[in-house]
Each structure stands twice: as C-alpha cells, then as structure tokens.
Amino acid sequence: MDDAKTIKGTVKTAFVKSYGCQMNVYDAIRMEELLAAEGYGLADAPEHADLVILNTCHIREKAAEKVYSELGKLKRLKAERQLEGRDFKIAVAGCVAQAEGEEIIRRQKAVDLVFGPQTYHRLPELLKEQARTGRAVIETEFPAEDKFDALAEKSLRTKQGVAAFLTIQEGCDKFCSFCVVPYTRGSEFSRPVAQVLSEARKLAEQGVVELTLLGQNVNAYRGGGADGESNLAALVAELSRIDGIKRIRYMTSHPRDMTDALIEAHATNDKLMPYLHLPIQAGSDRVLKAMNRGHTAEHYIRLIERIRQARPDMAMSGDFIVGFPGESEKDFEETLALVRLVNYAAAFSFKYSARPGTPAAEHAQVPEEVKAERLQRLQALLTEQLQAFNHSMVGKTLPILVEKNGRHEGQMIGRSPYLQSVHCELPESALGQIVRVQIVGTMPNSLSGQYVGESA
Ligand code: 5AD
Ligand code: SF4
C-alpha cells in the first residue's frame, strides 16, 4: 500500500485509457483492479492522475499512430508536473507495446513503462522496479506463469455493472496474411474451464447478469490445464448453470471453428443470445485464399444457413477489409454480393492497412482512393441493412436487460437479445432485470421502447 502513497500521504491515482478491441477493455479493467489492490484510486482524466496507462491497439496503422500523438500530450503534462515537483508516470501497454517494445522509448523518452498484453499482471512489480531504478522498464516477453492465476491471486473482480466481458481464449494460430494478432497476442491459448467458471461465479456474485466470452478465436476454445480438453459449447453449457447468469454471448468467432455442437447449442440453450459476430473479411475466393483464411465464401454461406436453421432469428455481424492487395473491382463486387446474401444486423468494415511483418504488406497495394471509394460503397450497403434490421423490430416485444441510467430523468438503457441499445422509461429498480419492452421507434444507433411487463 505504501507505494501508492505520496509523501503527503494522499492516495495516488491512475488513469487507464484503452484503444481497440473488447479484449483490451477487459485487460484495462483487470489493470484497474490490480492498481486498486495496490492502493491506487482511479482518476477520471489524465490531468488528475499520477500514473497514465495507454492500453494500445496495433491492428491498423491509424490505431498504432494514435499512441504517439497521445504520448506527446502526456509528455507535456509530465513536464508541467515535474516543474511542480510532482511525480507523473507514463506507461504503454497492449499490442503496440508488444510489437514495438524499446522503439517506443526511443521515439518518446518520457515513457516510464512498456509492457505487453501477456505481462500486465506484473504491473505492481514493474512499477516498483521503475521507481527503484529510475529508468524505463520494458517487459514484453511471453511469461511462463499463468497471467490469469496471477491476477486472481493479486486482485479481486470488482463491481462490473450488469454485463461483463470475460476473456477465455487469447492469441491466434491462423495467420491471416494481413493480421498482426498472432505476433502481438501470441499463439492460441485457452484458459482452463475451472478458472473460467470461478471467475464467472465471482462476476455473478457482483451482480453480473450477462457474460460476453472473449477471444481472438473464441470458438477455437479448448479448455486445458488440469481439467483437460473442452470446447466452447461445453463451456457455455456449464456457465449457463451458474445462478444469476441469464445471458451469454461470445466473440470473435472464426468460420473454421464453428462446430456442430456450438450451432446446436444455439438451438437448445435459451441463455445463448441470438447474435453472432462471424467475420469473413471478403467475398471473393481469390482474396480469401490470398488472405489465408482457409475457407471459401460458399463454406461461410452454408454455415450461416445451418446457423439460421438452428436459430432462425440469429442476427449476424461481421468484419470486412476492402482494398486487400490484389483485390479487383470484380473481387470487391463479390464482397457486396455476399453482404446482400447474408444480410447483416451489424458490421465493421475497414480499409486494408499494411502492417509491418505481415505477408500481405509485401505485395502491391491498392491505391488509397480506390480503397476509400470501395469502403464508402460497402458501408452504404451495410448501413442500409443495419437500419432495415432495426426497423424490423418496431412493433415487436423484446426481452431487454436493463443496464444503466439514460440521459433523461426516468429513462433507462438496456440491451435487446440482438445487442441493440434500447431506451425506455423505467424505474431505477429495473436495473439488472430483464423486462419486456415493446419497440416503438428507431434512432440512428438505438431503439426506443415502452415497458410492457416483467419477463416470464
Ligand atoms: N487492415 C485492415 N483491417 C484489419 N483487420 C485486421 N487486420 C487488418 C489490417 N491489416 C480487421 C479485420 C479483423 C478486425 C479485428 O480488424 O477485419 O477482423
Ligand atoms: Fe487475425 Fe485472422 Fe487470427 Fe482473426 S483469425 S486474429 S484476423 S490472424
């Protein structure tokens, strides 16, 4: 505890800023819990903190570059603090830290700590080492010990709200030719079943009702450890037996790992929500092959047919990359055709960004203006589908999990089974409950509804 006190005895505070995927959001929460266990308070802005951690994303160039502009601002803040004779520490965590390591210190000397996604459980020791030596500390090795066991020993799962993320799998062995994840997060690793169940129970005790299981390849989950092999379908079955857990989601899935058992679980397990994030990236087999995806467009389309047979109301979500090296207009039109066929409820689409060290970065690039034009056409189609999907909800009565207060007095915000935000007039006592709400209108990013009654 003493390490977190300044000379005046006031508690030190930390601010963790996260970029990128949900897994980074989960990691940031675990860092905050670790710091809380060390006696830190949480600041609401970098200006009010003694320690700022940037939990970074390396997936596209823009995301990675953001870090350096943010570090420039933090450097000025640090200089101001030093003039006042006060301490200010800057840490870079996440995938940029993992990928660039020492390079970060070379580019920005004000940085005190650099650590990757597999070493953040050592944060308390790293802070002590930095304080002791007064020099920048870099920790980007993949450690031998289990990060999650270490986290469980060092800190508690604290109040999360009604819906929480739970990382069950990390890393990727698939090596899509555009992607840095296999290099930054390492090879595929699944947490043991018992460890996941224990964390889920702790979250349920804190009032969590909805769990979103996270993994770069979450449906490649294998269990492991002392309790041996498992799979995502079996894990979901076990999690649904936990008292208090009423909804389960999982993301991100790979089409090659969508097993029959998992598809069947969507038909039989009411707690498994009818929303599936299943990226294909592109609709042309030629591009899919160059991306090293290991499946065809036909495979994906058949898979979705089977998933929709199991769960007819399944809302599909995906990721798309436009302007992958070698993508022709005809290839791109095949992506549009696939999108029309699948009909997405939500999607993320990106211009291809060449990432150092990945095979696709070596090939001839599609001009920027072509990428921009394709992205615009794809997004127009996806937006149309998303709006049509939201509009199709009007008049329906949906079970809504009430998650938080809305902006207006008396208004609450909840989630539909299809992951849509729903605004509704409700008493605050509805927080954490699943209530029946009739959808009466759509807004650009959410729905509005009227309370019908309690859920059966
Ligand atoms: N360029 C553009 N988008 C990318 N993604 C991953 N790598 C790249 C890249 N180099 C996208 C993919 C992936 C999502 C998380 O980010 O669509 O599914
Ligand atoms: Fe990246 Fe492909 Fe692995 Fe997804 S499956 S994390 S896109 S390499």
Short mmCIF file of C-alpha atoms and ligand atoms in Angstrom, two decimals:
data_model
loop_
_atom_site.label_atom_id
_atom_site.label_comp_id
_atom_site.label_asym_id
_atom_site.label_seq_id
_atom_site.Cartn_x
_atom_site.Cartn_y
_atom_site.Cartn_z
CA MET A 1 0.00 0.00 0.00
CA ASP A 2 2.83 2.39 0.85
CA ASP A 3 3.98 2.51 -2.75
CA ALA A 4 0.72 4.11 -3.73
CA LYS A 5 1.06 6.98 -1.25
CA THR A 6 2.74 10.26 -1.99
CA ILE A 7 4.86 11.96 0.66
CA LYS A 8 1.84 13.93 1.80
CA GLY A 9 0.03 10.67 2.40
CA THR A 10 -2.62 11.23 -0.24
CA VAL A 11 -3.56 8.24 -2.36
CA LYS A 12 -2.04 8.06 -5.81
CA THR A 13 -4.39 7.81 -8.72
CA ALA A 14 -4.24 6.09 -12.09
CA PHE A 15 -5.97 6.54 -15.40
CA VAL A 16 -6.13 3.68 -17.91
CA LYS A 17 -7.09 4.56 -21.47
CA SER A 18 -7.97 1.70 -23.76
CA TYR A 19 -7.96 1.54 -27.56
CA GLY A 20 -9.10 -1.19 -29.92
CA CYS A 21 -10.92 -4.41 -29.17
CA GLN A 22 -13.03 -5.69 -26.27
CA MET A 23 -10.14 -7.76 -25.06
CA ASN A 24 -8.26 -4.55 -24.38
CA VAL A 25 -11.30 -3.29 -22.46
CA TYR A 26 -11.18 -6.43 -20.33
CA ASP A 27 -7.41 -6.09 -19.80
CA ALA A 28 -7.83 -2.43 -18.80
CA ILE A 29 -10.42 -3.38 -16.15
CA ARG A 30 -8.06 -6.03 -14.77
CA MET A 31 -5.24 -3.44 -14.63
CA GLU A 32 -7.52 -1.09 -12.71
CA GLU A 33 -8.36 -3.88 -10.28
CA LEU A 34 -4.65 -4.62 -9.80
CA LEU A 35 -3.91 -0.95 -9.13
CA ALA A 36 -6.85 -0.70 -6.72
CA ALA A 37 -5.39 -3.65 -4.79
CA GLU A 38 -2.11 -1.69 -4.61
CA GLY A 39 -3.95 1.24 -3.07
CA TYR A 40 -4.39 3.41 -6.14
CA GLY A 41 -7.51 5.45 -6.71
CA LEU A 42 -8.97 5.82 -10.18
CA ALA A 43 -8.74 9.22 -11.85
CA ASP A 44 -11.35 10.43 -14.33
CA ALA A 45 -8.81 12.06 -16.67
CA PRO A 46 -5.04 12.01 -17.30
CA GLU A 47 -4.81 15.54 -15.84
CA HIS A 48 -5.95 14.18 -12.45
CA ALA A 49 -3.74 11.10 -12.43
CA ASP A 50 -0.24 10.25 -11.17
CA LEU A 51 0.01 7.28 -13.50
CA VAL A 52 -1.41 7.09 -17.01
CA ILE A 53 -1.53 3.78 -18.88
CA LEU A 54 -2.28 3.72 -22.60
CA ASN A 55 -3.61 0.28 -23.44
CA THR A 56 -2.88 0.29 -27.14
CA CYS A 57 -4.04 -1.36 -30.37
CA HIS A 58 -1.77 -2.35 -33.25
CA ILE A 59 -4.33 -3.77 -35.68
CA ARG A 60 -4.25 -0.88 -38.19
CA GLU A 61 -1.69 1.85 -38.78
CA LYS A 62 -4.02 4.63 -37.65
CA ALA A 63 -4.67 2.96 -34.30
CA ALA A 64 -0.95 2.50 -33.70
CA GLU A 65 -0.03 6.06 -34.67
CA LYS A 66 -2.61 7.49 -32.26
CA VAL A 67 -0.41 6.29 -29.42
CA TYR A 68 2.45 8.59 -30.35
CA SER A 69 0.29 11.68 -30.60
CA GLU A 70 -1.24 10.82 -27.21
CA LEU A 71 2.25 10.30 -25.77
CA GLY A 72 3.23 13.78 -27.00
CA LYS A 73 0.43 15.27 -24.88
CA LEU A 74 1.36 13.18 -21.86
CA LYS A 75 4.99 14.29 -22.16
CA ARG A 76 3.88 17.94 -21.79
CA LEU A 77 1.74 17.00 -18.80
CA LYS A 78 4.72 15.23 -17.24
CA ALA A 79 6.93 18.31 -17.78
CA GLU A 80 4.33 20.52 -16.04
CA ARG A 81 4.17 18.11 -13.11
CA GLN A 82 7.92 17.99 -12.79
CA LEU A 83 8.00 21.79 -12.58
CA GLU A 84 5.62 21.48 -9.64
CA GLY A 85 7.96 18.87 -8.14
CA ARG A 86 5.38 16.13 -8.56
CA ASP A 87 5.67 12.65 -9.92
CA PHE A 88 3.96 11.53 -13.10
CA LYS A 89 4.43 8.13 -14.72
CA ILE A 90 3.57 7.15 -18.28
CA ALA A 91 3.03 3.52 -19.25
CA VAL A 92 2.35 1.96 -22.62
CA ALA A 93 0.57 -1.39 -22.52
CA GLY A 94 -1.25 -3.53 -25.10
CA CYS A 95 -0.36 -4.61 -28.60
CA VAL A 96 1.74 -1.61 -29.70
CA ALA A 97 3.88 -2.17 -26.60
CA GLN A 98 4.22 -5.84 -27.52
CA ALA A 99 5.08 -5.13 -31.17
CA GLU A 100 7.38 -2.13 -30.74
CA GLY A 101 8.91 -2.58 -27.28
CA GLU A 102 12.05 -0.46 -26.98
CA GLU A 103 11.19 1.53 -30.11
CA ILE A 104 8.53 3.30 -28.02
CA ILE A 105 11.15 4.60 -25.58
CA ARG A 106 13.35 5.63 -28.50
CA ARG A 107 10.51 7.65 -30.02
CA GLN A 108 9.22 9.03 -26.73
CA LYS A 109 11.71 9.31 -23.89
CA ALA A 110 9.11 10.41 -21.35
CA VAL A 111 7.70 6.85 -21.22
CA ASP A 112 8.48 5.01 -17.95
CA LEU A 113 6.98 1.58 -18.55
CA VAL A 114 6.30 -0.63 -21.57
CA PHE A 115 4.55 -3.97 -21.11
CA GLY A 116 2.57 -6.30 -23.35
CA PRO A 117 -0.84 -7.99 -23.06
CA GLN A 118 0.75 -11.10 -21.53
CA THR A 119 2.68 -9.33 -18.78
CA TYR A 120 0.31 -6.77 -17.29
CA HIS A 121 -0.25 -8.98 -14.21
CA ARG A 122 3.30 -7.94 -13.24
CA LEU A 123 2.33 -4.27 -13.19
CA PRO A 124 2.86 -3.79 -9.41
CA GLU A 125 6.39 -5.23 -9.60
CA LEU A 126 7.17 -3.26 -12.76
CA LEU A 127 6.11 -0.02 -11.08
CA LYS A 128 8.33 -0.81 -8.09
CA GLU A 129 11.28 -1.64 -10.32
CA GLN A 130 10.84 1.60 -12.23
CA ALA A 131 10.64 3.62 -9.00
CA ARG A 132 13.74 1.88 -7.63
CA THR A 133 15.94 2.22 -10.71
CA GLY A 134 14.52 5.48 -12.04
CA ARG A 135 14.87 4.02 -15.53
CA ALA A 136 12.36 2.93 -18.13
CA VAL A 137 11.25 -0.69 -17.69
CA ILE A 138 10.34 -2.85 -20.69
CA GLU A 139 8.55 -6.19 -20.20
CA THR A 140 7.37 -7.84 -23.40
CA GLU A 141 8.44 -11.47 -23.02
CA PHE A 142 5.72 -14.12 -23.06
CA PRO A 143 5.88 -15.32 -19.44
CA ALA A 144 5.88 -18.92 -18.25
CA GLU A 145 3.43 -18.34 -15.40
CA ASP A 146 -0.33 -18.15 -15.92
CA LYS A 147 -1.36 -14.50 -16.15
CA PHE A 148 -4.90 -15.27 -15.03
CA ASP A 149 -3.80 -17.26 -11.96
CA ALA A 150 -1.51 -14.37 -11.02
CA LEU A 151 -4.35 -11.88 -11.49
CA ALA A 152 -6.69 -13.97 -9.35
CA GLU A 153 -4.07 -14.00 -6.58
CA LYS A 154 -3.33 -10.30 -6.72
CA SER A 155 -6.72 -8.69 -7.12
CA LEU A 156 -10.45 -9.21 -6.82
CA ARG A 157 -13.05 -9.00 -9.52
CA THR A 158 -14.87 -5.83 -8.54
CA LYS A 159 -18.27 -4.40 -9.34
CA GLN A 160 -18.69 -4.51 -13.12
CA GLY A 161 -22.23 -3.44 -13.78
CA VAL A 162 -24.81 -5.77 -15.26
CA ALA A 163 -22.92 -7.00 -18.32
CA ALA A 164 -19.27 -8.01 -18.22
CA PHE A 165 -16.56 -9.28 -20.52
CA LEU A 166 -14.70 -12.44 -19.63
CA THR A 167 -11.60 -13.42 -21.64
CA ILE A 168 -11.50 -17.21 -22.11
CA GLN A 169 -9.07 -17.54 -25.00
CA GLU A 170 -6.24 -15.43 -26.36
CA GLY A 171 -3.98 -15.38 -29.35
CA CYS A 172 -4.27 -16.86 -32.78
CA ASP A 173 -2.58 -19.58 -34.85
CA LYS A 174 -4.37 -18.84 -38.07
CA PHE A 175 -2.01 -16.24 -39.52
CA CYS A 176 -4.34 -14.40 -41.86
CA SER A 177 -1.87 -12.67 -44.15
CA PHE A 178 -3.00 -9.14 -43.12
CA CYS A 179 -3.10 -9.59 -39.35
CA VAL A 180 -0.69 -8.76 -36.52
CA VAL A 181 -2.60 -10.62 -33.81
CA PRO A 182 -0.60 -13.87 -33.97
CA TYR A 183 2.52 -11.76 -33.35
CA THR A 184 1.19 -9.39 -30.68
CA ARG A 185 -1.07 -11.71 -28.69
CA GLY A 186 0.90 -14.86 -29.39
CA SER A 187 -0.30 -18.36 -30.20
CA GLU A 188 -3.72 -19.71 -29.31
CA PHE A 189 -4.20 -20.26 -25.59
CA SER A 190 -7.35 -21.28 -23.72
CA ARG A 191 -7.96 -20.73 -20.02
CA PRO A 192 -8.81 -23.86 -18.02
CA VAL A 193 -12.55 -24.47 -17.53
CA ALA A 194 -12.33 -24.35 -13.72
CA GLN A 195 -10.57 -20.98 -13.83
CA VAL A 196 -13.20 -19.52 -16.18
CA LEU A 197 -16.07 -20.88 -14.05
CA SER A 198 -14.55 -19.47 -10.90
CA GLU A 199 -14.21 -16.02 -12.45
CA ALA A 200 -17.76 -16.21 -13.85
CA ARG A 201 -19.11 -17.06 -10.38
CA LYS A 202 -17.29 -14.08 -8.90
CA LEU A 203 -18.78 -11.83 -11.55
CA ALA A 204 -22.27 -13.25 -10.90
CA GLU A 205 -21.80 -12.55 -7.18
CA GLN A 206 -21.06 -8.92 -8.13
CA GLY A 207 -24.42 -8.71 -9.89
CA VAL A 208 -23.35 -9.54 -13.44
CA VAL A 209 -26.27 -10.96 -15.42
CA GLU A 210 -24.80 -11.07 -18.92
CA LEU A 211 -21.40 -12.52 -19.83
CA THR A 212 -19.61 -11.91 -23.10
CA LEU A 213 -16.89 -14.51 -23.52
CA LEU A 214 -13.93 -13.04 -25.34
CA GLY A 215 -11.21 -14.49 -27.50
CA GLN A 216 -9.47 -13.66 -30.76
CA ASN A 217 -10.70 -17.08 -31.86
CA VAL A 218 -13.20 -17.68 -29.12
CA ASN A 219 -14.87 -20.65 -30.79
CA ALA A 220 -11.48 -22.37 -31.01
CA TYR A 221 -11.66 -22.55 -27.18
CA ARG A 222 -10.10 -25.82 -25.99
CA GLY A 223 -10.09 -25.67 -22.21
CA GLY A 224 -6.94 -27.25 -20.91
CA GLY A 225 -4.95 -27.23 -17.68
CA ALA A 226 -5.63 -29.87 -15.03
CA ASP A 227 -9.25 -30.28 -16.18
CA GLY A 228 -8.23 -31.26 -19.72
CA GLU A 229 -9.79 -30.65 -23.11
CA SER A 230 -13.11 -28.91 -23.51
CA ASN A 231 -14.83 -26.78 -26.12
CA LEU A 232 -16.95 -23.64 -26.28
CA ALA A 233 -20.28 -25.49 -26.48
CA ALA A 234 -19.45 -27.43 -23.28
CA LEU A 235 -18.20 -24.30 -21.51
CA VAL A 236 -21.35 -22.37 -22.40
CA ALA A 237 -23.45 -25.26 -21.03
CA GLU A 238 -21.55 -25.09 -17.71
CA LEU A 239 -21.72 -21.31 -17.50
CA SER A 240 -25.46 -21.35 -18.05
CA ARG A 241 -25.83 -23.37 -14.86
CA ILE A 242 -24.44 -20.51 -12.76
CA ASP A 243 -27.17 -18.80 -10.72
CA GLY A 244 -27.62 -15.22 -11.79
CA ILE A 245 -26.11 -15.59 -15.28
CA LYS A 246 -29.05 -15.13 -17.62
CA ARG A 247 -27.38 -14.24 -20.90
CA ILE A 248 -24.25 -15.47 -22.64
CA ARG A 249 -22.55 -14.10 -25.74
CA TYR A 250 -19.19 -14.84 -27.28
CA MET A 251 -16.87 -13.11 -29.75
CA THR A 252 -14.94 -13.18 -32.10
CA SER A 253 -15.54 -16.44 -33.92
CA HIS A 254 -13.79 -17.94 -36.93
CA PRO A 255 -15.83 -19.73 -39.62
CA ARG A 256 -13.44 -22.68 -39.47
CA ASP A 257 -14.18 -23.32 -35.79
CA MET A 258 -17.98 -23.15 -35.85
CA THR A 259 -18.67 -26.70 -34.64
CA ASP A 260 -21.93 -28.65 -34.91
CA ALA A 261 -22.13 -28.73 -31.10
CA LEU A 262 -21.93 -24.94 -30.92
CA ILE A 263 -24.56 -24.48 -33.63
CA GLU A 264 -26.76 -26.98 -31.77
CA ALA A 265 -26.30 -25.01 -28.54
CA HIS A 266 -27.94 -22.03 -30.26
CA ALA A 267 -31.00 -24.20 -30.90
CA THR A 268 -31.28 -25.56 -27.36
CA ASN A 269 -29.77 -23.08 -24.88
CA ASP A 270 -32.03 -20.08 -24.26
CA LYS A 271 -29.26 -18.22 -22.43
CA LEU A 272 -27.15 -18.12 -25.58
CA MET A 273 -28.11 -14.88 -27.30
CA PRO A 274 -29.10 -14.82 -31.00
CA TYR A 275 -26.27 -12.56 -32.14
CA LEU A 276 -23.15 -13.89 -33.79
CA HIS A 277 -20.03 -11.98 -34.80
CA LEU A 278 -18.57 -14.18 -37.54
CA PRO A 279 -16.16 -12.25 -39.78
CA ILE A 280 -15.43 -13.35 -43.34
CA GLN A 281 -13.37 -10.25 -44.39
CA ALA A 282 -14.07 -10.59 -48.15
CA GLY A 283 -16.49 -12.30 -50.51
CA SER A 284 -14.12 -13.41 -53.26
CA ASP A 285 -12.49 -16.84 -53.03
CA ARG A 286 -9.38 -15.47 -54.72
CA VAL A 287 -9.00 -12.82 -51.99
CA LEU A 288 -9.93 -15.24 -49.20
CA LYS A 289 -7.13 -17.52 -50.41
CA ALA A 290 -4.63 -14.65 -50.54
CA MET A 291 -5.75 -13.71 -47.03
CA ASN A 292 -5.01 -17.28 -45.90
CA ARG A 293 -8.48 -17.58 -44.37
CA GLY A 294 -8.64 -21.32 -45.04
CA HIS A 295 -12.25 -21.39 -46.27
CA THR A 296 -14.35 -20.26 -49.22
CA ALA A 297 -17.31 -17.90 -49.46
CA GLU A 298 -19.52 -20.92 -50.15
CA HIS A 299 -18.40 -22.55 -46.86
CA TYR A 300 -19.36 -19.39 -44.98
CA ILE A 301 -22.75 -19.08 -46.66
CA ARG A 302 -23.62 -22.74 -45.95
CA LEU A 303 -22.52 -22.25 -42.35
CA ILE A 304 -24.87 -19.32 -41.91
CA GLU A 305 -27.70 -21.32 -43.43
CA ARG A 306 -27.13 -24.02 -40.82
CA ILE A 307 -26.87 -21.48 -38.02
CA ARG A 308 -30.15 -19.89 -39.10
CA GLN A 309 -31.80 -23.30 -39.23
CA ALA A 310 -30.80 -23.78 -35.60
CA ARG A 311 -31.79 -20.26 -34.60
CA PRO A 312 -33.96 -18.54 -37.24
CA ASP A 313 -33.73 -15.09 -35.64
CA MET A 314 -29.90 -15.10 -35.44
CA ALA A 315 -28.56 -11.58 -36.03
CA MET A 316 -25.33 -11.79 -37.99
CA SER A 317 -22.40 -9.45 -37.60
CA GLY A 318 -19.11 -9.42 -39.48
CA ASP A 319 -15.82 -7.70 -40.26
CA PHE A 320 -14.73 -6.68 -43.75
CA ILE A 321 -11.49 -5.46 -45.26
CA VAL A 322 -11.60 -3.59 -48.58
CA GLY A 323 -8.62 -2.95 -50.83
CA PHE A 324 -6.63 -6.01 -49.79
CA PRO A 325 -3.53 -6.28 -52.09
CA GLY A 326 -4.66 -7.60 -55.46
CA GLU A 327 -8.40 -7.02 -54.84
CA SER A 328 -10.01 -6.20 -58.20
CA GLU A 329 -13.32 -4.43 -58.77
CA LYS A 330 -14.83 -7.84 -59.56
CA ASP A 331 -13.50 -9.27 -56.26
CA PHE A 332 -14.96 -6.34 -54.40
CA GLU A 333 -18.33 -6.82 -56.08
CA GLU A 334 -18.30 -10.38 -54.78
CA THR A 335 -18.00 -8.93 -51.26
CA LEU A 336 -21.06 -6.75 -51.95
CA ALA A 337 -22.94 -9.78 -53.30
CA LEU A 338 -22.09 -11.81 -50.20
CA VAL A 339 -23.24 -8.99 -47.93
CA ARG A 340 -26.56 -8.84 -49.82
CA LEU A 341 -26.98 -12.57 -49.42
CA VAL A 342 -26.16 -12.78 -45.70
CA ASN A 343 -27.98 -9.60 -44.67
CA TYR A 344 -26.09 -8.32 -41.63
CA ALA A 345 -27.54 -6.78 -38.49
CA ALA A 346 -24.21 -5.12 -37.69
CA ALA A 347 -20.74 -5.00 -39.22
CA PHE A 348 -17.32 -3.40 -39.02
CA SER A 349 -15.52 -2.51 -42.24
CA PHE A 350 -12.01 -1.23 -42.78
CA LYS A 351 -9.62 -0.16 -45.49
CA TYR A 352 -6.75 -2.60 -45.68
CA SER A 353 -3.79 -1.27 -43.70
CA ALA A 354 -0.35 -2.74 -44.43
CA ARG A 355 1.17 -3.95 -41.16
CA PRO A 356 4.92 -4.40 -40.77
CA GLY A 357 5.96 -8.04 -40.62
CA THR A 358 2.77 -9.48 -42.13
CA PRO A 359 2.96 -11.26 -45.53
CA ALA A 360 0.33 -9.09 -47.28
CA ALA A 361 2.30 -5.92 -46.56
CA GLU A 362 4.92 -7.11 -49.08
CA HIS A 363 2.51 -7.17 -52.03
CA ALA A 364 1.49 -4.41 -54.46
CA GLN A 365 -1.00 -2.14 -52.70
CA VAL A 366 -4.41 -0.99 -53.93
CA PRO A 367 -4.42 2.84 -54.33
CA GLU A 368 -5.81 4.77 -51.36
CA GLU A 369 -8.60 6.42 -53.37
CA VAL A 370 -9.82 3.02 -54.63
CA LYS A 371 -9.91 1.73 -51.05
CA ALA A 372 -11.82 4.82 -49.92
CA GLU A 373 -14.37 4.50 -52.70
CA ARG A 374 -14.96 0.79 -52.01
CA LEU A 375 -15.27 1.38 -48.29
CA GLN A 376 -17.88 4.03 -48.90
CA ARG A 377 -19.94 1.70 -51.15
CA LEU A 378 -19.69 -1.19 -48.70
CA GLN A 379 -20.62 0.97 -45.73
CA ALA A 380 -23.63 2.40 -47.56
CA LEU A 381 -24.93 -1.14 -48.11
CA LEU A 382 -24.18 -2.25 -44.53
CA THR A 383 -25.85 0.87 -43.09
CA GLU A 384 -28.95 0.14 -45.17
CA GLN A 385 -29.05 -3.42 -43.78
CA LEU A 386 -28.50 -2.28 -40.21
CA GLN A 387 -31.30 0.28 -40.47
CA ALA A 388 -33.66 -2.26 -42.04
CA PHE A 389 -32.83 -4.68 -39.24
CA ASN A 390 -33.51 -2.09 -36.54
CA HIS A 391 -36.70 -1.04 -38.28
CA SER A 392 -37.92 -4.65 -38.39
CA MET A 393 -38.01 -4.56 -34.56
CA VAL A 394 -40.71 -1.87 -34.41
CA GLY A 395 -43.91 -3.33 -33.01
CA LYS A 396 -42.14 -6.36 -31.51
CA THR A 397 -41.94 -7.01 -27.79
CA LEU A 398 -38.39 -7.95 -26.77
CA PRO A 399 -36.77 -9.06 -23.52
CA ILE A 400 -34.48 -6.18 -22.57
CA LEU A 401 -31.70 -6.43 -20.00
CA VAL A 402 -31.66 -3.07 -18.20
CA GLU A 403 -28.02 -1.97 -17.94
CA LYS A 404 -27.83 1.69 -16.93
CA ASN A 405 -29.48 5.07 -16.48
CA GLY A 406 -30.35 7.01 -19.60
CA ARG A 407 -29.61 10.67 -20.23
CA HIS A 408 -33.10 11.84 -19.27
CA GLU A 409 -34.76 11.58 -15.89
CA GLY A 410 -36.69 8.31 -15.60
CA GLN A 411 -35.07 6.83 -18.69
CA MET A 412 -33.08 3.62 -18.63
CA ILE A 413 -30.94 1.95 -21.28
CA GLY A 414 -30.94 -1.78 -21.88
CA ARG A 415 -29.96 -4.33 -24.50
CA SER A 416 -32.04 -6.46 -26.78
CA PRO A 417 -31.04 -10.08 -27.43
CA TYR A 418 -29.62 -8.78 -30.75
CA LEU A 419 -27.23 -6.39 -28.94
CA GLN A 420 -29.21 -3.26 -29.78
CA SER A 421 -29.35 -0.43 -27.25
CA VAL A 422 -32.93 0.22 -26.17
CA HIS A 423 -34.11 3.41 -24.41
CA CYS A 424 -37.18 3.09 -22.22
CA GLU A 425 -38.95 4.90 -19.36
CA LEU A 426 -38.43 2.62 -16.38
CA PRO A 427 -37.96 2.90 -12.62
CA GLU A 428 -34.36 2.63 -11.47
CA SER A 429 -35.29 -0.58 -9.63
CA ALA A 430 -35.39 -2.26 -13.05
CA LEU A 431 -31.58 -2.12 -13.22
CA GLY A 432 -30.23 -5.63 -13.79
CA GLN A 433 -33.68 -7.03 -14.61
CA ILE A 434 -34.84 -8.46 -17.89
CA VAL A 435 -38.12 -6.74 -18.76
CA ARG A 436 -40.45 -6.95 -21.73
CA VAL A 437 -40.37 -3.81 -23.85
CA GLN A 438 -42.35 -3.04 -26.98
CA ILE A 439 -40.18 -1.34 -29.58
CA VAL A 440 -41.85 1.86 -30.81
CA GLY A 441 -39.13 3.65 -32.75
CA THR A 442 -35.61 3.61 -34.12
CA MET A 443 -32.82 6.15 -33.71
CA PRO A 444 -29.51 6.10 -35.63
CA ASN A 445 -27.77 3.81 -33.12
CA SER A 446 -30.52 2.59 -30.85
CA LEU A 447 -34.18 1.73 -30.40
CA SER A 448 -36.84 3.26 -28.20
CA GLY A 449 -39.49 1.22 -26.44
CA GLN A 450 -42.31 1.10 -23.93
CA TYR A 451 -42.45 -1.09 -20.88
CA VAL A 452 -44.89 -3.99 -21.25
CA GLY A 453 -44.20 -6.09 -18.19
CA GLU A 454 -41.82 -8.27 -16.27
CA SER A 455 -40.08 -11.08 -18.06
CA ALA A 456 -41.56 -14.55 -17.54
N1 5AD B 1 -6.05 -3.84 -42.14
C1 5AD B 1 -7.38 -3.58 -42.01
N2 5AD B 1 -8.18 -4.25 -41.18
C2 5AD B 1 -7.65 -5.23 -40.43
N3 5AD B 1 -8.19 -6.07 -39.54
C3 5AD B 1 -7.21 -6.86 -39.06
N4 5AD B 1 -6.03 -6.56 -39.63
C4 5AD B 1 -6.28 -5.55 -40.50
C5 5AD B 1 -5.47 -4.81 -41.41
N5 5AD B 1 -4.16 -5.07 -41.55
C6 5AD B 1 -9.61 -6.09 -39.22
C7 5AD B 1 -10.23 -7.44 -39.57
C8 5AD B 1 -10.42 -8.06 -38.22
C9 5AD B 1 -10.68 -6.86 -37.35
C10 5AD B 1 -10.49 -7.06 -35.91
O1 5AD B 1 -9.77 -5.89 -37.84
O2 5AD B 1 -11.46 -7.20 -40.19
O3 5AD B 1 -11.49 -9.00 -38.18
FE1 SF4 B 2 -6.09 -12.07 -37.12
FE2 SF4 B 2 -7.03 -13.99 -38.77
FE3 SF4 B 2 -6.28 -14.62 -36.26
FE4 SF4 B 2 -8.51 -13.15 -36.67
S1 SF4 B 2 -8.17 -15.29 -37.37
S2 SF4 B 2 -6.90 -12.74 -35.13
S3 SF4 B 2 -7.96 -11.92 -38.42
S4 SF4 B 2 -4.93 -13.88 -37.88
#
